[in-house]
Short mmCIF file of N, CA, C and O in Angstrom, two decimals:
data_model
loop_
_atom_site.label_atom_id
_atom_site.label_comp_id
_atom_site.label_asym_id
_atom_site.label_seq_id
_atom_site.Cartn_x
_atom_site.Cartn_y
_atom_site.Cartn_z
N UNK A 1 -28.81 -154.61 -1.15
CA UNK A 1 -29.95 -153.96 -1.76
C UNK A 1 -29.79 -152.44 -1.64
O UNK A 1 -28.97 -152.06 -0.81
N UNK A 2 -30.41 -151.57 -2.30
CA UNK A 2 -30.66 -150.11 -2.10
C UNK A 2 -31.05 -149.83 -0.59
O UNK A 2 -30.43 -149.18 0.25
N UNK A 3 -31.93 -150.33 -0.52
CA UNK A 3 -31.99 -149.87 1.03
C UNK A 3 -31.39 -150.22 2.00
O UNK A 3 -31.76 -149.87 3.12
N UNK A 4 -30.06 -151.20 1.75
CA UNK A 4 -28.94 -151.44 2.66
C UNK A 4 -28.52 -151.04 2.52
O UNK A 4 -27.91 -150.84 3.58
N UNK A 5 -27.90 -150.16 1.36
CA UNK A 5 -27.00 -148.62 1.13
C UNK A 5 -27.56 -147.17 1.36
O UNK A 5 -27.08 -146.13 0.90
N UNK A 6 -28.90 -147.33 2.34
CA UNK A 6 -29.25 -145.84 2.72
C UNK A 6 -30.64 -145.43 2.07
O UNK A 6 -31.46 -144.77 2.72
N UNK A 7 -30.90 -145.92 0.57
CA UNK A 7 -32.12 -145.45 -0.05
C UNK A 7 -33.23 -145.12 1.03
O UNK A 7 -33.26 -145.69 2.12
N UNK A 8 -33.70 -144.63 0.83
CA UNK A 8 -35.06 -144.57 1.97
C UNK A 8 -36.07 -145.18 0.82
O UNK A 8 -36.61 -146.23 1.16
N UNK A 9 -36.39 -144.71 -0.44
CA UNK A 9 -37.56 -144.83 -0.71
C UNK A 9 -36.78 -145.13 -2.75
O UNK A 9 -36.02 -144.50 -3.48
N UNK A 10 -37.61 -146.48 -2.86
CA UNK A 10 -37.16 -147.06 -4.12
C UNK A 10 -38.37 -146.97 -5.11
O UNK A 10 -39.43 -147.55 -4.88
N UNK A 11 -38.15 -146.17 -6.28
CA UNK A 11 -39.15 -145.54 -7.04
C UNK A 11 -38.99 -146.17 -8.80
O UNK A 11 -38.02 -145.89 -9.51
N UNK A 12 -39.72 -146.71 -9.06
CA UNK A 12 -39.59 -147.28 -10.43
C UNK A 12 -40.69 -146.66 -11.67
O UNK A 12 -41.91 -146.79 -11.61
N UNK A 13 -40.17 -146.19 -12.43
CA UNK A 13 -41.21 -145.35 -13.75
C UNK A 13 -40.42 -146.03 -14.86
O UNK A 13 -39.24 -146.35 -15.02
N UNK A 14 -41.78 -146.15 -15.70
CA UNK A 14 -41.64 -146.92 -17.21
C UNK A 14 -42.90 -146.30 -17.89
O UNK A 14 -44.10 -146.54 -17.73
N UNK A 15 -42.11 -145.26 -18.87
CA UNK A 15 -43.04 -145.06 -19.75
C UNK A 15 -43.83 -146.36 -21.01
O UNK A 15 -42.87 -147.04 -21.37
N UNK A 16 -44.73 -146.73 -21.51
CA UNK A 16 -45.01 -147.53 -21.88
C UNK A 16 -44.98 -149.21 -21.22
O UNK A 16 -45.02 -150.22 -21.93
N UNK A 17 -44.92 -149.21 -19.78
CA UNK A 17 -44.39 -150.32 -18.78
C UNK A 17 -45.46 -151.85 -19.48
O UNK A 17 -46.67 -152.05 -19.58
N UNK A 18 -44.37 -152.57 -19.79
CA UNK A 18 -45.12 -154.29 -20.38
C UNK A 18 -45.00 -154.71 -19.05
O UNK A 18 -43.81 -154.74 -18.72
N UNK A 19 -45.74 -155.04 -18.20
CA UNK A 19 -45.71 -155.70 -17.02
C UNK A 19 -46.26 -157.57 -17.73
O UNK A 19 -47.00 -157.88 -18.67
N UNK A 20 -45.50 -158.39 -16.78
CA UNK A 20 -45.59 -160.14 -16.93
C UNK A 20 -46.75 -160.03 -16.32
O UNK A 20 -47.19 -159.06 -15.71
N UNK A 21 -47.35 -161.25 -16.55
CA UNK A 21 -48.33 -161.80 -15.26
C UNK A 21 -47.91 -162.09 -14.24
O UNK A 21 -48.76 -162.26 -13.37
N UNK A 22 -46.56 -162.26 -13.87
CA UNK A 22 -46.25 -162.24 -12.66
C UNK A 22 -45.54 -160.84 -12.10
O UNK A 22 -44.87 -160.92 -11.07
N UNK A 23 -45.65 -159.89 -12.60
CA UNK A 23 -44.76 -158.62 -12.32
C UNK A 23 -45.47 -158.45 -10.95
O UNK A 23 -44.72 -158.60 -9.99
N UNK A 24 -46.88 -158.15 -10.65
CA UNK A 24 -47.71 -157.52 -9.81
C UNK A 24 -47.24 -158.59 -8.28
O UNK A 24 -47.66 -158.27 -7.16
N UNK A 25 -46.69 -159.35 -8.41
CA UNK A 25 -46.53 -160.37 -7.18
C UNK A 25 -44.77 -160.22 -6.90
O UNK A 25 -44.26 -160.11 -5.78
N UNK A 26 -44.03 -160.23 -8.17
CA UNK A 26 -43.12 -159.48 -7.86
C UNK A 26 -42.69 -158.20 -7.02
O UNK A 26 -41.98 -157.84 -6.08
N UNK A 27 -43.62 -157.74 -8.00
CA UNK A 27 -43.59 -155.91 -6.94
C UNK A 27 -44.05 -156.23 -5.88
O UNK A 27 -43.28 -155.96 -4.96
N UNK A 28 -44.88 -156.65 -5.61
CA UNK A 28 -45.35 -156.73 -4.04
C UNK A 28 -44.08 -157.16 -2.59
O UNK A 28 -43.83 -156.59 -1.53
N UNK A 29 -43.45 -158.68 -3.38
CA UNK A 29 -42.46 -159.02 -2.27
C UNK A 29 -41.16 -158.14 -2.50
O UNK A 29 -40.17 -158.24 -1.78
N UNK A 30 -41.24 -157.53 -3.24
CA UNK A 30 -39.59 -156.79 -3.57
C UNK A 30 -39.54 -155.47 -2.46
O UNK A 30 -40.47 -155.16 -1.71
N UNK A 31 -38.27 -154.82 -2.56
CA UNK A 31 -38.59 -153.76 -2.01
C UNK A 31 -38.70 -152.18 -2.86
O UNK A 31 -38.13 -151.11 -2.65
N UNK A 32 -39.40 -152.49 -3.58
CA UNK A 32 -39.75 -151.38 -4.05
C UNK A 32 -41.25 -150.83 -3.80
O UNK A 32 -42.30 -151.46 -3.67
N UNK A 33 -40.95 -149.25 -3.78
CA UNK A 33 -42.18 -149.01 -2.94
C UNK A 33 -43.24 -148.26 -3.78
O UNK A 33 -44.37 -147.95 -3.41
N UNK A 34 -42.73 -148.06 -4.83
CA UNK A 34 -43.80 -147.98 -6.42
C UNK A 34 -42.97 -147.82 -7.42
O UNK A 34 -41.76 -147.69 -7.63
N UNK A 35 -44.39 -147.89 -8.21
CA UNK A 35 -43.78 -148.22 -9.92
C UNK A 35 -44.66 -147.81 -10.49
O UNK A 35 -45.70 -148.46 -10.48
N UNK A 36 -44.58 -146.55 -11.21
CA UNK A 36 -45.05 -145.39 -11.91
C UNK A 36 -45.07 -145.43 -13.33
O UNK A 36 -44.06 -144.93 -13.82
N UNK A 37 -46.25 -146.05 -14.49
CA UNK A 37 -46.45 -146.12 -15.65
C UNK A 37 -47.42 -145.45 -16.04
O UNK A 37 -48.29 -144.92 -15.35
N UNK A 38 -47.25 -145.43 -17.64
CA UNK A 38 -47.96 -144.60 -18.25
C UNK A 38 -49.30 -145.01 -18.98
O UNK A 38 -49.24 -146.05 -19.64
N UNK A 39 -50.28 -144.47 -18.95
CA UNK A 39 -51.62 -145.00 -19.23
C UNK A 39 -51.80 -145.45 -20.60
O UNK A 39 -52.86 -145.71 -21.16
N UNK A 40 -50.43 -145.52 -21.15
CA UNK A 40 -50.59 -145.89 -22.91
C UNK A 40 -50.50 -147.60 -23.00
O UNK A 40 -50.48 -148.10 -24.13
N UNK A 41 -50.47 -148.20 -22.19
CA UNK A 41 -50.63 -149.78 -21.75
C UNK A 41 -51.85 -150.10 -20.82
O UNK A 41 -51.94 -149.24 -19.95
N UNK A 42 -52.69 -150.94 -20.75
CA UNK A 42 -54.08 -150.76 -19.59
C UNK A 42 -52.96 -151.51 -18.99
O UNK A 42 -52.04 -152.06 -19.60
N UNK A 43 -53.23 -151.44 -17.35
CA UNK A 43 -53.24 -151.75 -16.30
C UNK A 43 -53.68 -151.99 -15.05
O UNK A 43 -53.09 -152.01 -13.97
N UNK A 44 -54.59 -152.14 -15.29
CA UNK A 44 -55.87 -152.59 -14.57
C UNK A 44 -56.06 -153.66 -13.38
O UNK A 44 -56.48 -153.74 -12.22
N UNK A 45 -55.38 -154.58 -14.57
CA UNK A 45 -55.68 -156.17 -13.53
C UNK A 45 -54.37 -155.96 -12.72
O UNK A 45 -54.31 -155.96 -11.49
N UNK A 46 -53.49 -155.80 -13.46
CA UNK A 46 -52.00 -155.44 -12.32
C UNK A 46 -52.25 -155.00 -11.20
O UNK A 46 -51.97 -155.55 -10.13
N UNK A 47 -52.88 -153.86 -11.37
CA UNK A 47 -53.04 -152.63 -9.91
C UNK A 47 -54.05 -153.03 -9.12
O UNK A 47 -53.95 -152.65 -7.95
N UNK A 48 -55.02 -153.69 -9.39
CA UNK A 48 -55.92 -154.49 -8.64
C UNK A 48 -55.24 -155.89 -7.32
O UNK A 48 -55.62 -156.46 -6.30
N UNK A 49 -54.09 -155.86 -8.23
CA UNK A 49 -53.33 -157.15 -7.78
C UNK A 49 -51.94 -156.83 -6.80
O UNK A 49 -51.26 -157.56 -6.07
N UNK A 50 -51.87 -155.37 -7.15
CA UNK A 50 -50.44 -154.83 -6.47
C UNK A 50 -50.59 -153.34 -6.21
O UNK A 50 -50.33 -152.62 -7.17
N UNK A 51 -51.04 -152.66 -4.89
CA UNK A 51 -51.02 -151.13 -4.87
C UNK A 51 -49.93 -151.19 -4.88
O UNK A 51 -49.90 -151.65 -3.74
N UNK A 52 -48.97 -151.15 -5.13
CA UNK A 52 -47.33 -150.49 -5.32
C UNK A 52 -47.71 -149.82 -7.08
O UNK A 52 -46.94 -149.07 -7.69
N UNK A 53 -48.51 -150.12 -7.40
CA UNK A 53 -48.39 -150.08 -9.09
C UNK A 53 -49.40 -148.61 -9.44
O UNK A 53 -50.63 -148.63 -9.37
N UNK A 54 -48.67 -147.52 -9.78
CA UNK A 54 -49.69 -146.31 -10.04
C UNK A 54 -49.31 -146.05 -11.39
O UNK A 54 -48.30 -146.41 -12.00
N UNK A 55 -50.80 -145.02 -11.96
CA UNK A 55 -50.37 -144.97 -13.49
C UNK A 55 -50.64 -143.26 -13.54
O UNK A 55 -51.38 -142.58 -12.83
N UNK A 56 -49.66 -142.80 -14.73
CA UNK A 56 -49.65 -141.19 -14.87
C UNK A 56 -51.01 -141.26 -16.02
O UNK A 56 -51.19 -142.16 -16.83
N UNK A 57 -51.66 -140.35 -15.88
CA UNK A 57 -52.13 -140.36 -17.63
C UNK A 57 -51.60 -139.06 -18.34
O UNK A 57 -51.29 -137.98 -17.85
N UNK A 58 -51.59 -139.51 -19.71
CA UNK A 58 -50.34 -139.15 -20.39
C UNK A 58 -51.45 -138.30 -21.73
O UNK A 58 -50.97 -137.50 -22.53
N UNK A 59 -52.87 -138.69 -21.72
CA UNK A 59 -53.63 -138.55 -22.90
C UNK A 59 -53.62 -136.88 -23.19
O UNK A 59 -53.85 -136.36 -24.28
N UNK A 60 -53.31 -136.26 -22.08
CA UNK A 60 -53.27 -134.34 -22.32
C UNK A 60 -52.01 -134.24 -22.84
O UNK A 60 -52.15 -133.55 -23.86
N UNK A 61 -51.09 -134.47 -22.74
CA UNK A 61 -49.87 -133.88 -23.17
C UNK A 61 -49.32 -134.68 -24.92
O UNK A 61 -48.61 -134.19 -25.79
N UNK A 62 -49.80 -135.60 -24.89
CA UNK A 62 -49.98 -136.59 -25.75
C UNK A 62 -51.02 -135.77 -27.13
O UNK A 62 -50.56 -135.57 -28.26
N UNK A 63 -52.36 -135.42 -26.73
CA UNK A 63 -53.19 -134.54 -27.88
C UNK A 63 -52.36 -133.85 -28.07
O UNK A 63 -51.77 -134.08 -29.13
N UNK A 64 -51.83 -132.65 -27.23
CA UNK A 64 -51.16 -131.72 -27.27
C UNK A 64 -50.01 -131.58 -28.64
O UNK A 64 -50.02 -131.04 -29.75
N UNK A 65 -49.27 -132.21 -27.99
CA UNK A 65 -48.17 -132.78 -28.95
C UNK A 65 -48.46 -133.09 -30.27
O UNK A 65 -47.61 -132.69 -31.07
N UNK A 66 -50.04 -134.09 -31.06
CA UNK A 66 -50.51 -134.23 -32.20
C UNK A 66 -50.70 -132.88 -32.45
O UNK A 66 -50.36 -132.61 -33.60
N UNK A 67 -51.14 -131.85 -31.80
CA UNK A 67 -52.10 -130.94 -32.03
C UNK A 67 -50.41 -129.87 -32.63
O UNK A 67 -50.21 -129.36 -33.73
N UNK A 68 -49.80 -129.87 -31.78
CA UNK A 68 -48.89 -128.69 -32.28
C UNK A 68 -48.34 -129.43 -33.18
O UNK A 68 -48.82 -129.09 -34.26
N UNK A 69 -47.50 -130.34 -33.32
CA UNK A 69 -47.27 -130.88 -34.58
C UNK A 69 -47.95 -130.96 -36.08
O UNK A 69 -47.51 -130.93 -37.23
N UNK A 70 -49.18 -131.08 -35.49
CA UNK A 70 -50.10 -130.73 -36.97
C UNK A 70 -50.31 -129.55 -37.54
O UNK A 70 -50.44 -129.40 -38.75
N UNK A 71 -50.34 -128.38 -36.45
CA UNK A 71 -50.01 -127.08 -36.48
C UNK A 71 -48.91 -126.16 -36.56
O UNK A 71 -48.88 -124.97 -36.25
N UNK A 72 -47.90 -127.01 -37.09
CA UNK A 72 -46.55 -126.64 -37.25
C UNK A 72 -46.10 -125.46 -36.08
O UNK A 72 -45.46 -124.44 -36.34
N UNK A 73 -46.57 -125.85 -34.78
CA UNK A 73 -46.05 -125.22 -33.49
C UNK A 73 -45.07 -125.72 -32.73
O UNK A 73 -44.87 -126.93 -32.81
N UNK A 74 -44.30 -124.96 -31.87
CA UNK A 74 -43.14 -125.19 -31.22
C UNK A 74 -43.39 -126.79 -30.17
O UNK A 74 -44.12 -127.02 -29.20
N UNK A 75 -42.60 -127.50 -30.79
CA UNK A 75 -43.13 -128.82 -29.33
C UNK A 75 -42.07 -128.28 -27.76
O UNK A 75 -42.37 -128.37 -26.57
N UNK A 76 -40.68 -127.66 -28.46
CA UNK A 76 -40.65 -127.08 -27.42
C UNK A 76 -41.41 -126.51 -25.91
O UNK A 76 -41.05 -126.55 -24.74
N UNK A 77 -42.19 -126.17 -26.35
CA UNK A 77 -42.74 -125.36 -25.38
C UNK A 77 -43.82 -125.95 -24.84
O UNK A 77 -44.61 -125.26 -24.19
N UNK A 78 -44.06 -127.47 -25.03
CA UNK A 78 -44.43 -128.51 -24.11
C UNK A 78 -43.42 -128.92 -22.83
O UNK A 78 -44.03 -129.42 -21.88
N UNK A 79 -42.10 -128.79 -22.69
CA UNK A 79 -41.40 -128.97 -21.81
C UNK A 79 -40.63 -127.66 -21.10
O UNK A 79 -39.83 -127.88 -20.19
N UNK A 80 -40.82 -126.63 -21.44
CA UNK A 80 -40.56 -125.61 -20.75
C UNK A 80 -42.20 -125.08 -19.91
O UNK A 80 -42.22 -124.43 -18.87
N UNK A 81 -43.28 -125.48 -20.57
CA UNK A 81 -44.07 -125.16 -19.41
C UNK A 81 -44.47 -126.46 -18.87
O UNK A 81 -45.23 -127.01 -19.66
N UNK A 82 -44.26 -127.08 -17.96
CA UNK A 82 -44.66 -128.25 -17.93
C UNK A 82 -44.41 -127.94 -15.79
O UNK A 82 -43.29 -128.02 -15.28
N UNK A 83 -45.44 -127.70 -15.12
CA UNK A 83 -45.84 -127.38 -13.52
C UNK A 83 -45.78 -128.88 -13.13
O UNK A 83 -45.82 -129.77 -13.98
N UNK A 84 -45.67 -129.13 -11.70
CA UNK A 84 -45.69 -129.99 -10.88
C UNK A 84 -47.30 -130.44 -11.29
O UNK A 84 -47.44 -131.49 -11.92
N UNK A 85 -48.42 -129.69 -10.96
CA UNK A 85 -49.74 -130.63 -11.29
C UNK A 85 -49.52 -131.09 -12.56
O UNK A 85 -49.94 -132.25 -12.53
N UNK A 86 -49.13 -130.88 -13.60
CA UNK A 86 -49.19 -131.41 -15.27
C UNK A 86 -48.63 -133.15 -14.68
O UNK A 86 -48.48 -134.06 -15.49
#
C-alpha cells in the first residue's frame, strides 16, 4: 500500500466525483484519509455516511468564468489570481 512505502497522508480529489452507494463504506475501511469533491454532484448522503468525504464549492469561480466568458474577458486571469482561501 502507499503507506507501506512511506506516504504519511493519502489524499483523493475528483472534480465532478460519481460516488457508488457503496463508495462511502469503502472510503471508510480503506486507507485513505480524504476525498475531496466538487459541489457540482450533491453529496450529502455520502458525507453523512463517511467523514473522510469533503466537498470544495466550486459555484464562485464557476459564475466567474460564465461571467468573463460572456464578457469576452481574459479566463486567464482566473488562474493566475487564484490565493490559498479561493
Amino acid at each position: 500500500s502507499l503507506k507501506d512505502r512511506g506516504a504519511y497522508k493519502i489524499y483523493i480529489m475528483a472534480t465532478h466525483g460519481l460516488l457508488s452507494a457503496e463508495a462511502p463504506r469503502l472510503i471508510e475501511e480503506s486507507a485513505i484519509d480524504e476525498v475531496v469533491v466538487t459541489n457540482t454532484v450533491p453529496h450529502e448522503v455520502q458525507k453523512l455516511q463517511c467523514p473522510k468525504i469533503k466537498t470544495v464549492d466550486v459555484s464562485l469561480i464557476l459564475a466567474e468564468a460564465i461571467r468573463r466568458i460572456h464578457n469576452g474577458e481574459s479566463m486567464s486571469y482566473l488562474f493566475r489570481n487564484i490565493t490559498v482561501d479561493d
